[in-house]
Short mmCIF file of C-alpha atoms in Angstrom, two decimals:
data_model
loop_
_atom_site.label_atom_id
_atom_site.label_comp_id
_atom_site.label_asym_id
_atom_site.label_seq_id
_atom_site.Cartn_x
_atom_site.Cartn_y
_atom_site.Cartn_z
CA MET A 211 28.82 24.10 56.62
CA ILE A 212 25.23 23.61 57.28
CA VAL A 213 23.07 26.24 54.99
CA ASP A 214 19.62 26.97 55.72
CA PHE A 215 17.48 26.39 52.48
CA ILE A 216 16.30 29.98 52.03
CA GLU A 217 20.26 31.35 52.45
CA PHE A 218 21.00 28.60 49.77
CA VAL A 219 18.21 30.39 47.33
CA TRP A 220 19.48 33.56 47.91
CA ILE A 221 22.96 32.81 47.01
CA TRP A 222 21.69 31.23 43.99
CA ASN A 223 19.47 34.34 42.68
CA GLN A 224 22.83 36.44 43.70
CA THR A 225 24.95 34.79 40.92
CA GLN A 226 21.74 34.87 38.57
CA ASN A 227 21.39 38.72 39.08
CA LEU A 228 17.84 37.70 40.82
CA SER A 229 15.91 38.84 43.69
CA THR A 230 14.08 36.52 46.39
CA PRO A 231 10.45 37.93 46.00
CA GLN A 232 8.11 37.37 49.24
CA HIS A 233 6.52 34.32 48.24
CA HIS A 234 9.40 32.41 47.35
CA ARG A 235 10.75 33.02 50.37
CA ARG A 236 7.30 31.68 51.82
CA MET A 237 8.15 28.54 49.74
CA CYS A 238 11.57 28.11 51.25
CA ARG A 239 10.15 27.85 54.58
CA TYR A 240 7.37 25.93 53.92
CA LEU A 241 9.53 23.41 51.99
CA LYS A 242 12.17 23.24 54.48
CA ASP A 243 10.10 22.57 57.67
CA ALA A 244 8.03 20.13 55.83
CA TRP A 245 11.41 18.26 54.73
CA ASP A 246 13.07 18.81 58.31
CA GLU A 247 9.54 16.92 59.72
CA LYS A 248 9.17 14.63 56.79
CA ARG A 249 5.99 15.90 56.18
CA SER A 250 3.86 14.67 53.13
CA ALA A 251 2.93 18.29 51.49
CA LEU A 252 1.37 19.80 49.03
CA LEU A 253 2.36 22.93 47.43
CA MET A 254 0.05 25.08 45.48
CA ALA A 255 0.93 28.54 43.74
CA PHE A 256 -0.36 30.45 40.98
CA ARG A 257 0.84 29.81 37.51
CA ASN A 258 4.13 31.09 36.61
CA SER A 259 4.81 31.56 40.00
CA GLY A 260 8.14 30.46 39.91
CA LYS A 261 7.15 27.45 42.07
CA SER A 262 9.05 24.63 39.82
CA THR A 263 12.39 26.55 40.03
CA ILE A 264 11.78 26.82 43.90
CA VAL A 265 11.36 22.95 44.08
CA GLY A 266 14.42 22.29 41.77
CA LEU A 267 16.70 24.38 44.02
CA PHE A 268 15.05 22.26 46.85
CA CYS A 269 16.32 18.83 45.47
CA ALA A 270 19.71 20.49 44.80
CA TRP A 271 19.71 21.79 48.28
CA ILE A 272 18.79 18.57 49.97
CA LEU A 273 21.39 16.60 48.12
CA ARG A 274 23.94 19.31 49.15
CA GLU A 275 22.96 18.34 52.40
CA ASN A 276 22.95 14.76 52.06
CA PRO A 277 24.40 13.43 49.30
CA ASN A 278 22.94 9.83 49.73
CA THR A 279 19.23 11.14 48.90
CA ARG A 280 17.29 9.47 46.12
CA ILE A 281 14.91 12.12 44.19
CA LEU A 282 11.89 10.61 42.17
CA ILE A 283 10.59 13.55 39.62
CA MET A 284 7.24 12.12 38.58
CA SER A 285 5.35 14.54 36.03
CA ALA A 286 2.18 13.89 33.57
CA ASP A 287 4.72 13.11 30.65
CA TYR A 288 8.45 12.02 30.48
CA GLU A 289 9.58 15.43 28.71
CA LEU A 290 8.12 17.43 31.54
CA ALA A 291 10.16 15.40 34.01
CA LYS A 292 13.16 15.45 32.24
CA LYS A 293 12.75 19.12 32.22
CA MET A 294 12.78 19.21 36.11
CA VAL A 295 16.28 17.27 36.13
CA ARG A 296 17.87 19.45 33.73
CA ASN A 297 17.05 21.98 36.00
CA ILE A 298 18.38 20.27 39.11
CA LYS A 299 21.50 19.18 37.03
CA ARG A 300 21.84 22.90 36.14
CA ILE A 301 21.55 24.25 39.41
CA ILE A 302 24.35 21.83 41.10
CA GLU A 303 26.80 22.81 38.10
CA ARG A 304 26.53 26.51 38.59
CA HIS A 305 25.49 26.91 42.57
CA PRO A 306 28.46 27.93 44.24
CA LEU A 307 27.90 25.75 47.10
CA THR A 308 27.22 22.51 44.92
CA LYS A 309 29.81 22.25 42.33
CA HIS A 310 31.59 19.78 44.27
CA LEU A 311 28.76 17.10 44.04
CA LYS A 312 29.10 17.10 39.78
CA PRO A 313 30.49 13.31 39.10
CA PRO A 314 33.65 12.70 36.69
CA GLN A 315 31.83 10.01 34.85
CA LYS A 316 29.82 11.52 31.84
CA ASP A 317 27.55 8.40 32.07
CA GLN A 318 26.69 9.36 35.46
CA TRP A 319 25.33 12.59 34.27
CA ALA A 320 22.49 12.00 32.15
CA SER A 321 19.74 14.24 30.78
CA ASP A 322 16.85 11.95 32.80
CA ARG A 323 19.06 10.81 35.61
CA PHE A 324 21.93 11.69 37.60
CA THR A 325 23.80 10.58 40.41
CA VAL A 326 26.16 13.22 42.37
CA CYS A 327 29.34 12.05 44.42
CA ARG A 328 28.07 10.17 47.10
CA GLY A 329 29.82 7.84 50.18
CA GLN A 330 27.16 5.32 49.96
CA GLU A 331 26.82 2.64 46.99
CA LEU A 332 23.07 2.64 45.92
CA ARG A 333 21.54 1.05 42.92
CA ASP A 334 18.99 4.27 42.10
CA PRO A 335 20.19 7.30 41.20
CA SER A 336 20.22 10.53 42.92
CA VAL A 337 17.96 12.18 40.87
CA LEU A 338 15.46 10.46 38.29
CA ALA A 339 12.81 11.40 35.58
CA ARG A 340 9.82 9.32 35.04
CA GLY A 341 6.17 9.87 33.63
CA LEU A 342 3.14 8.45 34.97
CA GLY A 343 3.04 6.16 32.25
CA ALA A 344 6.51 4.74 32.94
CA ASN A 345 7.26 1.32 35.18
CA ILE A 346 8.59 2.31 38.60
CA THR A 347 8.25 -1.23 40.23
CA GLY A 348 11.65 -1.97 42.11
CA SER A 349 12.84 1.80 42.50
CA ARG A 350 13.38 3.58 45.67
CA ALA A 351 12.99 7.16 46.64
CA ASP A 352 13.50 9.30 50.12
CA LEU A 353 11.92 12.21 48.31
CA ILE A 354 9.28 11.99 45.66
CA VAL A 355 8.04 15.11 43.79
CA CYS A 356 5.01 15.16 41.61
CA ASP A 357 5.35 17.86 39.48
CA ASP A 358 2.26 18.90 37.61
CA VAL A 359 0.75 15.46 37.57
CA GLU A 360 -2.84 16.47 37.26
CA VAL A 361 -3.22 18.33 33.63
CA PRO A 362 -6.01 18.26 31.34
CA LYS A 363 -4.92 15.37 29.55
CA THR A 364 -4.96 12.99 32.70
CA CYS A 365 -8.10 14.67 34.28
CA GLU A 366 -10.48 15.98 31.77
CA THR A 367 -12.59 12.52 32.28
CA SER A 368 -13.74 10.19 35.08
CA THR A 369 -11.84 7.41 33.60
CA LYS A 370 -8.46 9.13 33.27
CA ARG A 371 -8.85 10.86 36.84
CA GLU A 372 -9.71 7.11 38.53
CA ASP A 373 -6.40 5.83 36.09
CA LEU A 374 -4.19 9.29 37.70
CA ARG A 375 -5.26 8.04 41.47
CA GLN A 376 -4.28 4.49 40.64
CA LYS A 377 -0.74 5.09 39.53
CA LEU A 378 -0.08 7.67 42.00
CA SER A 379 -0.91 5.26 44.43
CA GLU A 380 1.92 3.18 43.31
CA LEU A 381 4.36 5.79 45.03
CA ASP A 382 3.64 4.48 48.51
CA PHE A 383 5.34 1.37 47.75
CA VAL A 384 8.42 3.57 46.06
CA LEU A 385 8.68 5.74 49.22
CA VAL A 386 11.32 4.52 52.07
CA PRO A 387 10.22 4.55 55.24
CA GLY A 388 10.78 8.13 56.68
CA GLY A 389 10.55 9.72 53.37
CA MET A 390 8.50 12.37 51.59
CA ILE A 391 5.90 12.88 49.38
CA LEU A 392 5.83 16.58 47.75
CA TYR A 393 3.31 17.32 45.29
CA VAL A 394 3.35 20.59 43.29
CA GLY A 395 0.58 21.97 40.60
CA THR A 396 -2.57 23.80 40.40
CA PRO A 397 -6.01 22.31 39.53
CA HIS A 398 -7.39 21.27 36.48
CA THR A 399 -10.67 19.66 37.45
CA TYR A 400 -13.25 20.20 40.24
CA GLU A 401 -12.34 16.43 41.13
CA THR A 402 -8.88 17.45 41.73
CA ILE A 403 -6.36 14.86 43.44
CA TYR A 404 -5.07 18.09 45.13
CA ASP A 405 -7.80 17.69 48.01
CA ILE A 406 -6.71 17.54 51.40
CA SER A 407 -9.82 17.26 52.80
CA PRO A 408 -10.23 13.72 55.00
CA SER A 409 -12.22 11.90 51.96
CA GLY A 410 -9.76 13.73 49.49
CA PHE A 411 -7.04 11.71 47.51
CA LEU A 412 -4.11 13.78 49.55
CA SER A 413 -5.87 13.46 53.12
CA GLY A 414 -3.41 13.94 55.56
CA PHE A 415 -1.38 15.80 53.58
CA ASP A 416 0.08 19.37 54.91
CA VAL A 417 -0.40 22.31 52.15
CA LEU A 418 0.90 25.81 51.54
CA LYS A 419 -1.54 27.58 48.84
CA LEU A 420 -0.43 30.84 47.67
CA PRO A 421 -2.98 32.13 44.90
CA ILE A 422 -2.03 35.32 43.19
CA TYR A 423 -3.72 37.79 45.64
CA LYS A 424 -2.90 38.01 49.36
CA ARG A 425 -5.48 38.36 52.17
CA ASP A 426 -5.39 42.35 51.71
CA GLY A 427 -6.05 41.90 47.88
CA GLN A 428 -2.31 42.82 46.94
CA SER A 429 -0.27 40.74 44.37
CA TRP A 430 1.95 38.28 45.75
CA TRP A 431 4.25 39.16 42.80
CA PRO A 432 3.81 42.94 42.23
CA GLU A 433 7.32 43.26 40.51
CA ARG A 434 5.65 40.99 37.78
CA PHE A 435 2.01 40.76 38.42
CA SER A 436 0.65 43.97 39.21
CA LEU A 437 -2.87 44.47 39.63
CA SER A 438 -3.56 45.69 36.17
CA LYS A 439 -1.67 42.84 34.72
CA ILE A 440 -3.77 40.56 36.67
CA GLU A 441 -7.07 41.86 35.45
CA ALA A 442 -5.49 41.52 31.96
CA ILE A 443 -4.92 37.76 32.68
CA LYS A 444 -8.31 37.32 33.74
CA LYS A 445 -9.98 38.92 31.11
CA ARG A 446 -8.12 36.99 28.73
CA SER A 447 -8.53 33.57 30.49
CA GLY A 448 -11.87 33.65 31.66
CA PRO A 449 -13.44 33.20 34.81
CA ALA A 450 -13.41 29.75 34.82
CA LYS A 451 -9.86 29.40 34.05
CA PHE A 452 -8.54 32.36 36.32
CA ALA A 453 -10.14 30.85 39.54
CA SER A 454 -8.04 27.54 38.77
CA GLN A 455 -5.09 28.58 37.64
CA MET A 456 -4.60 32.03 39.45
CA LEU A 457 -6.84 31.44 42.62
CA LEU A 458 -6.32 27.73 43.10
CA GLU A 459 -10.05 27.15 43.33
CA PRO A 460 -11.41 23.82 41.59
CA CYS A 461 -14.22 24.61 39.28
CA ARG A 462 -17.41 22.31 38.81
CA ILE A 463 -17.75 22.12 34.72
CA THR A 464 -21.63 21.55 35.54
CA ASP A 465 -21.77 24.87 36.99
CA GLY A 466 -20.87 26.35 33.59
CA ARG A 467 -23.38 28.24 31.83
CA LEU A 468 -23.47 30.09 28.50
CA ASP A 469 -25.12 33.55 29.00
CA VAL A 470 -26.81 35.08 26.06
CA HIS A 471 -27.34 38.02 27.94
CA LYS A 472 -23.70 38.50 27.28
CA LEU A 473 -23.86 38.92 23.39
CA HIS A 474 -23.71 41.77 21.09
CA TRP A 475 -26.24 41.79 18.38
CA TYR A 476 -25.73 43.17 14.40
CA LYS A 477 -28.20 43.51 11.56
CA GLU A 478 -25.33 44.29 8.50
CA ASP A 479 -24.32 41.77 5.89
CA ILE A 480 -20.75 41.41 4.96
CA ASP A 481 -19.69 44.36 3.19
CA TYR A 482 -17.05 42.51 0.32
CA ARG A 483 -14.94 44.78 -2.13
CA GLU A 484 -12.31 44.71 -4.48
CA THR A 485 -10.79 47.64 -5.85
CA ASN A 486 -7.65 48.64 -7.08
CA GLN A 487 -6.12 44.98 -7.20
CA THR A 488 -6.93 44.99 -3.31
CA ALA A 489 -9.72 43.58 -1.72
CA GLU A 490 -11.60 44.33 2.00
CA LEU A 491 -14.20 42.51 3.66
CA ARG A 492 -16.23 44.56 6.38
CA ILE A 493 -18.99 43.95 8.97
CA ASN A 494 -20.77 46.90 10.64
CA GLY A 495 -18.47 49.02 9.32
CA LYS A 496 -15.64 47.37 10.86
CA ARG A 497 -12.74 45.77 8.80
CA MET A 498 -11.93 42.23 9.42
CA THR A 499 -8.84 40.80 9.71
CA GLY A 500 -9.45 37.28 9.97
CA VAL A 501 -11.61 34.37 10.40
CA SER A 502 -12.05 30.65 11.12
CA CYS A 503 -14.79 28.27 9.95
CA PHE A 504 -15.83 25.05 11.47
CA TRP A 505 -17.96 22.14 10.08
CA ASP A 506 -19.33 19.50 12.56
CA PRO A 507 -20.87 17.03 10.43
CA ALA A 508 -23.00 14.77 11.26
CA PHE A 509 -25.82 12.07 9.07
CA GLY A 510 -28.69 12.07 11.81
CA LYS A 511 -32.03 12.68 9.95
CA LYS A 512 -34.01 16.01 11.07
CA ASP A 513 -35.12 15.55 14.73
CA LYS A 514 -33.14 12.24 15.04
CA GLY A 515 -29.37 12.26 16.29
CA ASP A 516 -27.07 14.88 15.90
CA ALA A 517 -27.30 17.66 13.48
CA SER A 518 -24.80 18.56 10.92
CA VAL A 519 -23.65 22.21 11.47
CA ILE A 520 -21.27 24.70 9.87
CA ALA A 521 -20.60 27.94 11.28
CA CYS A 522 -17.93 31.09 10.54
CA VAL A 523 -16.79 33.72 12.90
CA PHE A 524 -15.21 36.81 11.63
CA GLN A 525 -12.48 38.72 13.90
CA ASP A 526 -11.48 42.40 13.61
CA ASP A 527 -7.67 43.98 14.86
CA GLU A 528 -9.63 44.99 18.15
CA GLY A 529 -9.86 41.46 19.45
CA TYR A 530 -13.99 41.30 18.95
CA TYR A 531 -15.39 38.21 17.51
CA TYR A 532 -18.34 38.17 15.09
CA LEU A 533 -20.43 35.15 14.43
CA HIS A 534 -22.02 35.75 10.83
CA ASP A 535 -23.18 32.75 9.75
CA ILE A 536 -24.58 29.16 11.01
CA GLN A 537 -25.93 26.73 8.89
CA TYR A 538 -27.79 23.49 9.77
CA MET A 539 -27.68 20.81 6.99
CA THR A 540 -30.40 19.34 5.20
CA ILE A 541 -29.69 16.29 5.06
CA GLN A 542 -31.39 13.48 2.53
CA ASP A 543 -31.46 9.94 3.17
CA THR A 544 -29.73 8.99 -0.22
CA ASP A 545 -26.34 7.62 -1.10
CA THR A 546 -25.20 10.85 -2.11
CA ALA A 547 -25.62 12.20 1.57
CA ALA A 548 -22.14 13.40 1.87
CA THR A 549 -21.62 15.02 -1.62
CA ASP A 550 -25.08 16.67 -1.02
CA GLN A 551 -23.56 18.15 2.38
CA CYS A 552 -20.05 19.13 0.90
CA ALA A 553 -22.36 21.29 -1.73
CA GLN A 554 -23.75 23.06 0.80
CA VAL A 555 -20.63 23.70 2.54
CA ALA A 556 -19.13 25.21 -0.80
CA MET A 557 -21.99 27.52 -1.03
CA PHE A 558 -21.45 28.83 2.40
CA VAL A 559 -18.16 29.31 1.49
CA LEU A 560 -18.62 31.42 -1.47
CA ASN A 561 -21.41 33.49 0.50
CA ASN A 562 -18.71 34.07 2.95
CA HIS A 563 -15.83 34.77 1.13
CA LEU A 564 -13.95 32.38 3.43
CA PRO A 565 -10.59 30.98 2.69
CA ALA A 566 -10.55 27.59 4.99
CA VAL A 567 -12.94 25.31 6.52
CA HIS A 568 -12.23 23.26 9.47
CA ILE A 569 -13.76 19.80 9.94
CA GLU A 570 -14.03 17.29 12.96
CA THR A 571 -12.83 14.34 11.32
CA ASN A 572 -13.62 11.90 14.61
CA GLY A 573 -16.01 8.93 13.96
CA ILE A 574 -17.97 9.62 10.46
CA GLY A 575 -15.95 12.57 9.56
CA LYS A 576 -12.99 10.78 8.30
CA PHE A 577 -13.40 10.46 4.72
CA LEU A 578 -15.40 13.87 4.11
CA PRO A 579 -12.11 16.35 3.56
CA GLU A 580 -11.35 14.41 0.37
CA VAL A 581 -15.24 14.28 -0.67
CA LEU A 582 -14.90 18.26 0.23
CA LYS A 583 -11.71 18.97 -1.63
CA ARG A 584 -13.28 17.11 -4.75
CA VAL A 585 -16.57 19.66 -4.77
CA PHE A 586 -14.35 22.58 -4.13
CA ARG A 587 -12.41 21.67 -7.25
CA GLU A 588 -15.33 20.67 -9.48
CA LYS A 589 -16.93 24.17 -8.35
CA GLY A 590 -13.57 26.06 -9.12
CA ILE A 591 -13.46 27.07 -5.18
CA ARG A 592 -10.08 28.12 -4.02
CA CYS A 593 -10.48 27.26 -0.22
CA ALA A 594 -8.29 25.14 2.47
CA VAL A 595 -10.30 22.07 3.70
CA ILE A 596 -8.14 21.12 7.26
CA SER A 597 -8.84 18.56 9.07
CA GLU A 598 -9.58 18.57 13.13
CA VAL A 599 -9.38 15.78 15.27
CA SER A 600 -10.49 16.51 18.84
CA HIS A 601 -9.43 15.02 22.08
CA ALA A 602 -10.76 17.12 24.42
CA GLN A 603 -14.04 16.53 26.23
CA LYS A 604 -16.88 18.27 24.57
CA GLU A 605 -18.31 20.07 27.16
CA GLN A 606 -14.96 21.36 28.38
CA ARG A 607 -14.25 22.59 25.11
CA ILE A 608 -17.21 24.14 24.88
CA LEU A 609 -16.42 25.99 28.16
CA ASP A 610 -12.86 26.69 27.48
CA ALA A 611 -14.21 28.48 23.85
CA PHE A 612 -16.89 30.63 25.01
CA ASP A 613 -16.01 31.55 29.09
CA ALA A 614 -13.41 34.38 28.21
CA ILE A 615 -14.87 36.02 25.24
CA LEU A 616 -18.77 36.01 26.92
CA ALA A 617 -16.87 36.99 29.74
CA ASN A 618 -15.16 40.10 28.25
CA ARG A 619 -18.57 40.48 26.15
CA ALA A 620 -16.39 40.13 22.91
CA LEU A 621 -18.67 37.85 21.05
CA LYS A 622 -20.85 39.92 18.20
CA VAL A 623 -23.79 37.85 16.86
CA ARG A 624 -25.78 38.66 13.31
CA GLU A 625 -29.34 39.08 14.49
CA ASN A 626 -31.13 36.48 12.22
CA ILE A 627 -28.95 33.93 13.76
CA LYS A 628 -31.54 34.35 16.59
CA GLN A 629 -33.81 32.38 14.10
CA THR A 630 -31.57 29.26 14.05
CA PRO A 631 -31.50 26.55 16.98
CA PHE A 632 -28.05 28.15 17.77
CA TYR A 633 -29.76 30.71 20.09
CA ARG A 634 -32.04 28.16 22.07
CA GLU A 635 -29.13 25.61 22.20
CA MET A 636 -26.85 28.32 24.03
CA GLN A 637 -29.79 29.32 26.05
CA GLU A 638 -30.51 25.89 27.64
CA TRP A 639 -27.21 24.59 27.42
CA ILE A 640 -25.97 22.52 30.51
CA PRO A 641 -23.04 20.53 30.74
CA PHE A 642 -23.65 16.72 30.27
CA GLY A 643 -27.21 17.56 29.57
CA LYS A 644 -29.44 15.77 27.37
CA GLY A 645 -30.61 18.89 25.13
CA HIS A 646 -29.21 19.49 21.82
CA ASP A 647 -25.73 21.30 21.32
CA ASP A 648 -24.63 20.81 17.72
CA GLY A 649 -24.22 24.46 16.90
CA VAL A 650 -22.94 25.54 20.08
CA ASP A 651 -20.32 22.88 19.21
CA ALA A 652 -19.69 24.17 15.88
CA VAL A 653 -19.21 28.15 16.97
CA ALA A 654 -16.90 26.63 19.72
CA GLY A 655 -14.55 25.02 17.11
CA CYS A 656 -14.40 28.30 15.31
CA LEU A 657 -13.72 30.26 18.47
CA LEU A 658 -11.10 27.67 19.54
CA SER A 659 -9.16 27.85 15.77
CA VAL A 660 -7.06 30.91 15.57
CA PRO A 661 -8.00 32.88 12.92
CA VAL A 662 -5.73 33.44 10.33
CA ARG A 663 -4.08 36.56 10.61
CA LEU A 664 -1.63 37.26 7.63
CA PRO A 665 1.02 40.18 6.73
CA LYS A 666 -0.56 43.21 4.95
CA MET A 667 0.79 43.19 0.90
CA ILE A 668 -0.10 44.78 -2.34
CA TYR A 669 -1.62 42.14 -4.71
CA THR A 670 -0.57 42.35 -8.21
CA SER A 671 -3.19 41.74 -11.31
CA LYS A 672 -2.08 37.90 -11.49
CA ILE A 673 -3.62 37.26 -7.88
CA LYS A 674 -6.77 37.11 -6.69
CA PRO A 675 -7.32 39.77 -4.38
CA ASP A 676 -7.55 38.21 -0.69
CA TRP A 677 -9.90 40.34 1.94
CA ARG A 678 -7.13 39.52 4.90
CA PHE A 679 -4.64 41.29 3.17
CA PHE A 680 -4.82 44.81 2.89
CA LYS A 681 -2.79 48.18 2.77
CA GLU A 682 -3.42 50.85 4.88
#
């Protein structure tokens, strides 16, 4: 009995007590037509649209129609590919029209590969999971599904983007004549692989593009993504991330700017009090509930090389951030430069009542955490030291940190910081520019380090009060 793919999906949804939303029906028609015509296809849909679920059902439907089909699932990493394979297995086991495909032998039903009951004796399994780094030489497939192969860790630099393209080019030698390649994902870089223009990586591919908004401005999935919820997502994620992940528009990092006109300024210093065995810390009359401190160390002399900068950002319970203090270290060209900087950090911690310091340990910062811990012990300072290794591109890290917060005008800055190099750095910042951005990078580290938000409790006299714990 021949069953249309959209009917196959509807039956599955009925067994799961789910509806079949409009955009899922649109995906079903597109994938079915692409398979019938064996077109190379690209499916782009907004985040959390259920596209991977539909693709899993698509693979199960294809195996029902022709159990001899061989499917290769490629993802950015092996675990992600296995997740898709497990989804297809679950559908085959539970769908009323595919239960007969499950083989009796357990060795044919593994987590990363499986073979359904089929007539032909083929070397390759029915479905095989592979990560981008895996060796696929000698494999053959009738359908190759590239599910989220472009993610930040595979495209954040030009070298990684070139490596991604080279690895994906090998798929042409795996696909059998008359087969189909299906890419599924959202763009994570302006130089995205999801480019079907004549000069693009997927030149000649057919594409279905479903951003969160329909042409009339309404949501594709109003039951789950109302217009108010979409606006909330945009507020949390920021314009750049929202454009790429929900509108499917690749964003050029070099277009990024840090708009100082979106900052709010305040004059007040910290108001720290200990009363009745409790502590509280207020800024501008607002009780603070969290803080993050980030030190981006360097050993360059003044006006030469990178600056060594420490910054702290507080947060209140309404989601506003307070850039309260930033210090560009005074560096002496002596054998005690590391200890001298750590002593400056110690004073910064005391002045701002900080419970922890994050240190970027890329390069020269590797040995500093232990030096700082020793200085804290000598001075009797109770403050945690947390090592941070940054793997992301600095320019992207800065944009990720500031984009959403500036868009929502949620960053407040103490006025005296205007007198530091930070304000000029922010005004003049251009991705990949030649200007200094050490202070901007340190503040980005604060914003990306989730402030510690601890439960409220009452302190006994044996415990030093902590302003992050408080009674109503």
